[in-house]
Every structure is written in C-alpha cells, then in structure tokens.
Coordinates of C-alpha atoms in Angstrom, one line a residue:
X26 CA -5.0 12.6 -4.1
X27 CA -8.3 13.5 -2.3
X28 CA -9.2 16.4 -4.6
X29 CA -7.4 14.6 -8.3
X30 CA -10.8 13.4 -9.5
X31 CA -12.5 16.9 -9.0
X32 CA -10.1 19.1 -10.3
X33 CA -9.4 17.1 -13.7
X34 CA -12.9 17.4 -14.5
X35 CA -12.6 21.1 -13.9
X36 CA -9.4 21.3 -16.5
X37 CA -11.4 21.2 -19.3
X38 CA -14.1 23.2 -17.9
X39 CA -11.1 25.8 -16.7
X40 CA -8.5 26.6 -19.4
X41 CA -10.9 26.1 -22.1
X42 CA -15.0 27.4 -21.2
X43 CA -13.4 29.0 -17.8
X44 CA -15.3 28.5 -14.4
X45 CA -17.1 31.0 -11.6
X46 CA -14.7 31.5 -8.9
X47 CA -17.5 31.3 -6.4
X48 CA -18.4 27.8 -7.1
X49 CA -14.8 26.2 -6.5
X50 CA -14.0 23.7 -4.3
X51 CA -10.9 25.2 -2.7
X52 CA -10.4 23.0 0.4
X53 CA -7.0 21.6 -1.6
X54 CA -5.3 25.1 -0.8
X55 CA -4.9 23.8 3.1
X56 CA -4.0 20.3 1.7
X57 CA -0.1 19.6 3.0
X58 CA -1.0 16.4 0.6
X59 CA -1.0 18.5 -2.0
X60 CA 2.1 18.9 -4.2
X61 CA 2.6 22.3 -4.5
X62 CA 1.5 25.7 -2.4
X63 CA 0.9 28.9 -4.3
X64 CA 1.3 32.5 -2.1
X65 CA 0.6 35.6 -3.4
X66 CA 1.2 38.7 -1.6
X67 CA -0.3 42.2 -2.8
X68 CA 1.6 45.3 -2.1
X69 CA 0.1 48.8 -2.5
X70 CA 2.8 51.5 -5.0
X71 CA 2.4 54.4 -6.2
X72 CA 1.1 53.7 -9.7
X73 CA -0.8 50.8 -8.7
X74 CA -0.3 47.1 -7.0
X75 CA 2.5 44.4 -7.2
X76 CA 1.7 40.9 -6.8
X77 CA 4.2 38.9 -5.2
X78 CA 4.0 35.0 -5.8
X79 CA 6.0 32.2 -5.5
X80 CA 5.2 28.2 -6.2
X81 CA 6.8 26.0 -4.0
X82 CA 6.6 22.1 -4.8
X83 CA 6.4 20.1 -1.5
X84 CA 6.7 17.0 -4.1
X85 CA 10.1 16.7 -4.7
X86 CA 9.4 14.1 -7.5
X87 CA 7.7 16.9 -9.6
X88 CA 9.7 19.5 -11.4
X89 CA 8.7 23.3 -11.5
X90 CA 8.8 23.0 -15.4
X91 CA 6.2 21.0 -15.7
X92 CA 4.3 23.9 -14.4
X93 CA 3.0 27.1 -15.6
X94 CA 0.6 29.9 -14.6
X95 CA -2.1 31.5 -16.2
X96 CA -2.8 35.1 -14.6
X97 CA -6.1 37.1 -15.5
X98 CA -8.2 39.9 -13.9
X99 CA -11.5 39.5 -13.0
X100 CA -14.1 42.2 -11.7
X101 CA -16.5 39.9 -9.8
X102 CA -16.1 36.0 -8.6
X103 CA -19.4 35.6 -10.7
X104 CA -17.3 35.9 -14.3
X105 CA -16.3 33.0 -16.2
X106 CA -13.6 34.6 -17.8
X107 CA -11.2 37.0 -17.2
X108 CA -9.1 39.7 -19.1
X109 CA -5.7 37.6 -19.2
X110 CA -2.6 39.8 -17.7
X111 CA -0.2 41.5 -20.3
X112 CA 2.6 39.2 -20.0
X113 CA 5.2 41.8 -20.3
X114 CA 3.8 43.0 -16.7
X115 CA 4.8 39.6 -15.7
X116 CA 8.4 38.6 -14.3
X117 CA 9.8 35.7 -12.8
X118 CA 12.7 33.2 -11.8
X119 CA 12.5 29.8 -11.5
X120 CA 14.3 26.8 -10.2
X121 CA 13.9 22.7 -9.9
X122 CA 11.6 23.0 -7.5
X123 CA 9.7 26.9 -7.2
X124 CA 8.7 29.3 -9.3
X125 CA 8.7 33.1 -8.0
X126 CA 7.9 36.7 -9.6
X127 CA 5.7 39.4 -9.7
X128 CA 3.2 40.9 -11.5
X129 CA 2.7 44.9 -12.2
X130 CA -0.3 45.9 -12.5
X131 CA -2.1 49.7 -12.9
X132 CA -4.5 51.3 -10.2
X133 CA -8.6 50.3 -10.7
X134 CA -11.5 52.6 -10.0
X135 CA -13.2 49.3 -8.5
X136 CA -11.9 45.7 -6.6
X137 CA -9.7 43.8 -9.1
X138 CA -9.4 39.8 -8.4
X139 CA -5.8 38.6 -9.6
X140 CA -6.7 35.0 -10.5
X141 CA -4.2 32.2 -10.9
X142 CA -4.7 29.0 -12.8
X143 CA -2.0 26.3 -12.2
X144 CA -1.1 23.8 -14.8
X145 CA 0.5 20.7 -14.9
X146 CA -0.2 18.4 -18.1
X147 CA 2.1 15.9 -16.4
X148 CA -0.4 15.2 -13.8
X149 CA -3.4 16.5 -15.9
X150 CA -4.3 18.6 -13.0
X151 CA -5.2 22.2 -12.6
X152 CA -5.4 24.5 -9.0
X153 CA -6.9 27.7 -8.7
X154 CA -6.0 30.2 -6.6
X155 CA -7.3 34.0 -6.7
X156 CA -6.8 37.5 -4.7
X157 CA -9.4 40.6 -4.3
X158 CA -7.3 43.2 -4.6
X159 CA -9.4 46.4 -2.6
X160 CA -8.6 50.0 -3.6
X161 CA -8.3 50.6 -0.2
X162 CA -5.9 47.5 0.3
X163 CA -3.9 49.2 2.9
X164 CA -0.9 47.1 3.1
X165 CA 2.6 49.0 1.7
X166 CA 5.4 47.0 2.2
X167 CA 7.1 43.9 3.1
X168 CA 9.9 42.1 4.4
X169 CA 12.4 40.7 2.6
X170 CA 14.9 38.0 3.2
X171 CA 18.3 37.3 1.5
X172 CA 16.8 39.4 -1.2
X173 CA 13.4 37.6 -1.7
X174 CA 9.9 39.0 -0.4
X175 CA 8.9 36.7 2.6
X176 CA 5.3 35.1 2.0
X177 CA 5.0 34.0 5.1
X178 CA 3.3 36.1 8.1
X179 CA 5.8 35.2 10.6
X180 CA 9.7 35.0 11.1
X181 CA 12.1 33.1 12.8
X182 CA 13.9 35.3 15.7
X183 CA 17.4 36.8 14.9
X184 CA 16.5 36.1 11.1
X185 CA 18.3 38.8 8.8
X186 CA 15.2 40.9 6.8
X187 CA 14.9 44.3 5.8
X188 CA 12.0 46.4 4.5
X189 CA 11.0 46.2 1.0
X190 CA 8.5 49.0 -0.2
X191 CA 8.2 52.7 0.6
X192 CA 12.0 54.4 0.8
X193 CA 12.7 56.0 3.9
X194 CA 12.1 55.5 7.1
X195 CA 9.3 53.8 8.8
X196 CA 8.1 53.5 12.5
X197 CA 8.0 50.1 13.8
X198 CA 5.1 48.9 16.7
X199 CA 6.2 46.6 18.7
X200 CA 2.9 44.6 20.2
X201 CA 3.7 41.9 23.3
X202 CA -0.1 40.9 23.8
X203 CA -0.4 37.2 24.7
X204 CA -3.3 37.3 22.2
X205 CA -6.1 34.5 23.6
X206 CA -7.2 30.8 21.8
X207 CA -10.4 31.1 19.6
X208 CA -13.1 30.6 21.5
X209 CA -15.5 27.3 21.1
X210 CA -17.9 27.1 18.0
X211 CA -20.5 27.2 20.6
X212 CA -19.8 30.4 22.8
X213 CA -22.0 33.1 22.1
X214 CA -21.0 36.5 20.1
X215 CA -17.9 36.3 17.8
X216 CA -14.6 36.5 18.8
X217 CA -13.4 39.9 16.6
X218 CA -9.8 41.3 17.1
X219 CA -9.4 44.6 18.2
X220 CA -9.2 47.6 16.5
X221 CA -6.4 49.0 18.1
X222 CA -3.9 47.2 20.4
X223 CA -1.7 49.1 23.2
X224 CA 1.6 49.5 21.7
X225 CA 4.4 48.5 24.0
X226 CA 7.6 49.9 22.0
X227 CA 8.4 51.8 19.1
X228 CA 11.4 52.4 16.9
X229 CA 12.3 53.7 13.7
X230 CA 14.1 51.9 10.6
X231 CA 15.1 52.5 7.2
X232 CA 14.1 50.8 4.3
X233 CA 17.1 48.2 2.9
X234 CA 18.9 48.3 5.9
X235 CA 19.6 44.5 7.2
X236 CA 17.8 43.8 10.8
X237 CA 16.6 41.3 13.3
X238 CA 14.3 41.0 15.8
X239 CA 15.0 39.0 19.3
X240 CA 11.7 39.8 20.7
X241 CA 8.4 37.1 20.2
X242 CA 5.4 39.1 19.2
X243 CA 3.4 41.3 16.7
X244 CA 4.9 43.9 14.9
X245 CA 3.3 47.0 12.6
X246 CA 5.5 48.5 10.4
X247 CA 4.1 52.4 9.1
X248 CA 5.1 55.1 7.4
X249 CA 4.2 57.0 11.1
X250 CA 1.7 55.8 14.0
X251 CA -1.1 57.8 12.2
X252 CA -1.5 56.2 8.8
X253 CA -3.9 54.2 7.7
X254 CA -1.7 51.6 5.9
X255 CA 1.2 49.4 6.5
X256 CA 1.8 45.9 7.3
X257 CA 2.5 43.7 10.4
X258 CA 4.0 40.5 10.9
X259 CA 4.8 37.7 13.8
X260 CA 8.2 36.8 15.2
X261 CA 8.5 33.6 16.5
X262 CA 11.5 31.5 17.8
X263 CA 9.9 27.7 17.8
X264 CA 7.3 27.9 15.1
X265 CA 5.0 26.7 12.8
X266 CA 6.6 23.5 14.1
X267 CA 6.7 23.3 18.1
X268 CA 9.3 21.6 19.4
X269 CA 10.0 22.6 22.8
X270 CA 7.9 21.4 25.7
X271 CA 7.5 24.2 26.6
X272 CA 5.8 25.6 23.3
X273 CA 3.3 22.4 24.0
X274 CA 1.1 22.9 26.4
X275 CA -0.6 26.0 25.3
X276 CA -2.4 24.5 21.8
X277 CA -3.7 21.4 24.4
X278 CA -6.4 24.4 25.9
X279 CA -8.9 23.0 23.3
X280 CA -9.2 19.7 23.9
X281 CA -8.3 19.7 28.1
X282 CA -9.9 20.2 31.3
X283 CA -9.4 22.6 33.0
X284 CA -7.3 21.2 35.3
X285 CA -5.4 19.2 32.4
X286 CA -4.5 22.4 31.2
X287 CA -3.0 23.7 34.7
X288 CA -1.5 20.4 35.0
X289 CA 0.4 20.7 31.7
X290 CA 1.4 24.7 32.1
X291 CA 3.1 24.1 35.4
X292 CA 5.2 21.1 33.7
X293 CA 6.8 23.9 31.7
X294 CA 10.1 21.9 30.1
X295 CA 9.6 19.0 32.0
X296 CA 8.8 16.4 29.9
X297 CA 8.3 13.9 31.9
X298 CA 5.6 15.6 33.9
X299 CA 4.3 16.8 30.5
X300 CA 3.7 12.9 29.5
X301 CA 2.3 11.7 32.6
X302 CA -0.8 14.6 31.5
X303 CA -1.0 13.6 28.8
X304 CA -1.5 9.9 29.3
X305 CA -3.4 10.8 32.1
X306 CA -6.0 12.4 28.9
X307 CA -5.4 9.4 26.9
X308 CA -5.4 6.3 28.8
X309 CA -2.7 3.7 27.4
X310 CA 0.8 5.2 26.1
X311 CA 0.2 3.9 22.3
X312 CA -2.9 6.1 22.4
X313 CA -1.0 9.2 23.6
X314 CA 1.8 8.8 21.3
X315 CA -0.9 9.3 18.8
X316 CA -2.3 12.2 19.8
X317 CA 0.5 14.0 20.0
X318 CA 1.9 12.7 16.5
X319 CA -1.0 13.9 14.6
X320 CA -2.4 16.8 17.1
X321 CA 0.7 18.8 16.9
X322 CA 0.9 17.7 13.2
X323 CA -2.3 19.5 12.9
X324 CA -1.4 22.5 15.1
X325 CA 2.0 23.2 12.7
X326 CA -0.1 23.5 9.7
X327 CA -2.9 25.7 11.1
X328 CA 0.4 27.7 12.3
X329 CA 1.0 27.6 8.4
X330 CA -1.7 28.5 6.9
X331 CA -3.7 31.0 9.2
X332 CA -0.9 32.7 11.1
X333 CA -2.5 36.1 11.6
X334 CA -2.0 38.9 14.1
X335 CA -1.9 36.2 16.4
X336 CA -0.4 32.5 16.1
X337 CA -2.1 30.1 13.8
X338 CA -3.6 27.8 15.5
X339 CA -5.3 30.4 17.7
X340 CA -7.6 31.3 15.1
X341 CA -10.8 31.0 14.6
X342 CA -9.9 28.7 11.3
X343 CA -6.7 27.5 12.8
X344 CA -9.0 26.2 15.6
X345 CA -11.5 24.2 13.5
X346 CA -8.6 22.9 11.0
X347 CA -7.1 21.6 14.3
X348 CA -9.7 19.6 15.8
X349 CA -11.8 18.6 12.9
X350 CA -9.3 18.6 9.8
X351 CA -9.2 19.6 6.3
X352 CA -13.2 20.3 5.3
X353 CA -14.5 18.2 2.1
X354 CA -15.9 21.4 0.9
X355 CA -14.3 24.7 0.9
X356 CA -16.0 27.8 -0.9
X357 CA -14.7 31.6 -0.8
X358 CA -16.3 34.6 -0.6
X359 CA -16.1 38.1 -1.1
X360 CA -16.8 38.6 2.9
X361 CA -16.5 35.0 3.7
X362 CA -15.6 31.6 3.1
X363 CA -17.8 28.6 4.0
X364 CA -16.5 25.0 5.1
X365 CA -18.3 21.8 4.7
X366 CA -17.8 18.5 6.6
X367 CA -19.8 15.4 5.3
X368 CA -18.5 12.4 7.3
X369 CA -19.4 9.7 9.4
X370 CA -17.8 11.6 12.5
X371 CA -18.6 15.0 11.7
X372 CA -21.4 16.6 9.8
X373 CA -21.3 20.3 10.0
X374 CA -21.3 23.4 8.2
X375 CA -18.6 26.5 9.6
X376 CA -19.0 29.9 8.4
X377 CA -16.6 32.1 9.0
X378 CA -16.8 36.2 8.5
X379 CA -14.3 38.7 6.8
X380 CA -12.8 40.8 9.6
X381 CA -10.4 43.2 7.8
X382 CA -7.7 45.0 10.2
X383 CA -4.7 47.0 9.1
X384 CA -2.9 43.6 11.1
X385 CA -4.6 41.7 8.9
X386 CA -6.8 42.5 5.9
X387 CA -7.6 39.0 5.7
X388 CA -8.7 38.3 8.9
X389 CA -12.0 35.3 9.3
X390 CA -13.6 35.3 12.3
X391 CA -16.0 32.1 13.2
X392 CA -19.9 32.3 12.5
X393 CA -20.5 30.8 16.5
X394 CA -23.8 28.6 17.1
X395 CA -25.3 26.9 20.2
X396 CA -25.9 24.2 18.1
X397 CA -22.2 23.0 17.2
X398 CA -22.1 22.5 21.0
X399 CA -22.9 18.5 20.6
X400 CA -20.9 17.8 17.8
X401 CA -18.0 19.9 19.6
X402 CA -17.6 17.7 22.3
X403 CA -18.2 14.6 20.3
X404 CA -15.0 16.0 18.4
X405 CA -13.1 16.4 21.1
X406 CA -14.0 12.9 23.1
X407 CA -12.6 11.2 20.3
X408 CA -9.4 13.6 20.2
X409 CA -8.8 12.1 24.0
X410 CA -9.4 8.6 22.3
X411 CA -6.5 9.3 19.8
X412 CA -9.5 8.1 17.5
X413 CA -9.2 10.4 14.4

C-alpha cells in the first residue's frame, strides 16, 4: 500500500527506540486503502477520563488476532517514549474482524496524550494513532447503540441509541441550521463556526433509556443549557454514502458554476434532469460517469472522516480531501495539522487551525491564501475533465 514502505522502517524505530509523535507521517489515518481504522473517543468521569476505542478491519482477509495495541501516555508530542498504560486499566472484546474496549485512566494536572501503536507482525507493519486529552476536555457522554459506544459523529434516523455517561437526565438542543460549504482556499478570512447557534427545540431525556431521532440536524446533549460541557452529534437519513438524487446536488457547489449549481438544485429527484447537468459539466457521458464514480466516492469518505457539527464534506478538510485527495504528507499538531501535496498536478502546502467548540473540540478550520487561487481552479478544470 502507499504508506507500506514508510511505516515498516518506522517498526523498528517505533516498538523498540520509540519515535516523536510530531514528526509522523499520518496521512494513512484518511486512507480507505488502508486495512484497518482505529477510533478513539475520550469521555470526561468523575475520577478521571475513559477512552473508548475500537479497530475495525476493512480487510476482510486479515484477522483481528493478528493485531494488538500498545497504549502509553505521553506529556508532549516531542517525547520518544511514553509511560506504557497499566494494563489492568485496560479492557476489551474482540471478534474476527474488530477489536473494542476502553481504557481507565486517572485525572492529570496537565494535557495527557493517549498514544496507540498498532501491530501486525503478519504484515510487518505498524500505525500510529494518538489523542490530547485537555483537562478542560468538555465532552461527558456518548451515545450508545445496541449496547456499544458509537464512534462515529453522526447517526442514521430512527436508529435505536441511548445516552451513555452522566445518570440522570439531560437536556437535548435540537440545531436545524443548514450549516454552509467551506469556503474556497482562496477567500479571504477563515471560515470559524460559531460560538453559539440559535437553538430551535429542546427536550429532556434520561440516561439508558432507548430513543430515536426522526429529525436531520445537529444535536447538543447537556446536563442543562448552561454547562460548559457535553457532546453533540449529527442525524442523518442518506449518509456518509449519498444515494438519493436529491442528496447529490448540494456537494457539486465546489466544482460548478453558478448556474450549474441552480441547474442541478431545481432537478431535485429527477434524475434525468440531474444527468443532463452533469454531462452538460463534463462533455461526453464516459467522462461524467466518472466523475460521479469517484467524486461522490470522495465526498462519502470526507463524510467519514470529518463529520463535524456540520456534514463532512462541508469542511474545511472535507473540502480539500474532496477535490484534491489523500495528501502525501500529513503532520499533527497540538493546534494544527499540516497537509502536503507533492505531485505532478498539485503542489501545495494546506494548513489548517485548531478551532475547539463544545460541538466539536476537534474542530480544523483552513489556513486561507490568495495564492492557492491558481492551483484551485487548475484543480477543479480537471475535476470537469473527469481527469484525476
């Protein structure tokens, strides 16, 4: 695979010397070519934090026992080595194909980065993955889903969940914004989510008791309206894959006219009016079938990986994994994470900021610079080629 030469040099240099966080390569973590994904999802207690994680193997040839995690604690991204995690902190279940637990562990005076080193001596590969655990990390809860934590930040409509974290009740916000597409690389200022979002309903539920929610949009679940911590989550009813016609037309804004885009709204579920757009964009009908194969392909894993208070591949990230792919280089931050594009079509550097909300703690919003303006809409002429 594209990252199989890097990261068995770094086994070595890894499990045995140990390695700066800082200096990783971590573009393989928005890899679908990868073979395995690895979430971890932090929740606040009372004595401390709980790390939620599951690995999920999208090859089906591989085996979940061939795998195994290595959890340590690290106070900076600059240390080499970490103070390995007691393992009787450590639970999990696993199956043929994922491995899912959690991990206990005590309060800190100061940040506290979880790290994860995967292992497979199979494959002779290794994959790193890490957390920066805040003390003022304000999410508290989760859903849950036929009794396991849901990694994800979005739901399918009318799925059965219930809240897993705080006992009693909790006030639900019910958000119905039509949230707007990331702007171009090029605009001027940065596109930063609001700090506060009119509410349009609110209503109260109990932790553990089964629920479902009918209604697309953002919801914030709290303790009451006034706290400082919680944790929010999308419902959605044809996602991360879109499907319906009518679901298609909206992700197109980046790389239509304007009058394109008009074109394709009004079709609606009309999907022969929706064609005749797009091979209006396109030219030939071999050329369109291609762009829709791999655009949408593209816009179901930015839904994937950066759903955040707003759909996926709105995002600022979403947005630039959309239209110019997986980066060859991928560094994180503290406060930011850098991604690098070294090819014949693209040469660019994206920065993009840390942009904390109590919607999302991990929020990145895009460094934006006249200068990406030309190699913006070289990207996107060759998008309308189907040349990718």
């Amino acid at each position: 695979m594209r990252y199989a030469a890097l990261l068995f040099a770094l086994v070595t240099t890894l499990v045995c010397h140990g390695q700066v966080l800082r200096d990783i390569n971590y573009a393989f973590q928005y890899d679908p070519a990868e073979p395995l994904t690895l979430g971890i999802k932090i929740v606040r207690t009372s004595s401390g934090w709980t790390a939620y994680y599951n690995l999920v193997l999208q090859d089906t040839t591989q085996l979940a026992n061939q795998y195994r995690i290595q959890w340590d604690t690290r106070a900076t991204l600059e240390e080499k080595q970490g103070i390995a995690v007691d393992p009787s902190a450590i639970e999990y279940v696993a199956d043929k194909n994922k491995i899912e637990g959690r991990i206990n562990l005590p309060a800190a005076s100061g940040p506290q980065i979880l790290t994860a080193k995967v292992l497979n001596n199979v494959l002779k590969r290794v994959w790193v993955y890490y957390k920066i655990i805040e003390a003022n990390y304000p999410v508290n809860g989760s859903l849950s889903s036929s009794g396991n934590i849901v990694h994800e930040a979005f739901i399918q409509s009318h799925t059965p969940v219930s809240l897993f974290g705080e006992d009693g009740a909790s006030v639900i916000s019910y958000y119905n914004d039509d949230f707007p597409a990331a702007l171009p690389a090029f605009s001027e200022g940065m596109g930063k989510v609001a700090r506060s979002i009119v509410v349009d309903s609110t209503f109260k539920v109990v932790a553990g008791e089964t629920m479902s929610f009918e209604k697309k949009g953002l919801y914030l679940v709290q303790k009451d309206t006034s706290a400082t911590d919680g944790f929010a989550f999308r419902v959605e009813d044809d996602y991360p894959k879109l499907k319906k016609i009518e679901s298609l037309a909206d992700p197109l804004i980046y790389i239509c006219t304007k009058q394109e885009f008009e074109k394709v709204k009004a079709a609606k579920g009309d999907k022969k009016a929706f064609d005749r757009v797009i091979l209006s964009i396109t030219g030939n009908s071999e050329r369109a079938r291609e762009l829709i194969r791999n655009y949408y392909r593209r816009v179901e894993w930015a839904n994937f990986y950066f759903t955040s208070y707003k759909e996926g591949w709105k995002t600022d990230r979403g947005m630039i994994y959309m239209l110019f792919g997986l980066p060859d280089q991928l560094y994180k931050f503290t406060d930011r994470e850098l991604w690098v594009y070294k090819s014949s079509s693209v040469d660019a550097k994206f920065s993009f900021v840390k942009s904390s909300t109590i919607f999302d703690p991990e929020n990145f919003v895009l460094v934006r610079e006249k200068k990406f303006q030309e190699t913006w809409y070289e990207k996107i002429d060759l998008w309308r080629n189907a040349r990718f």
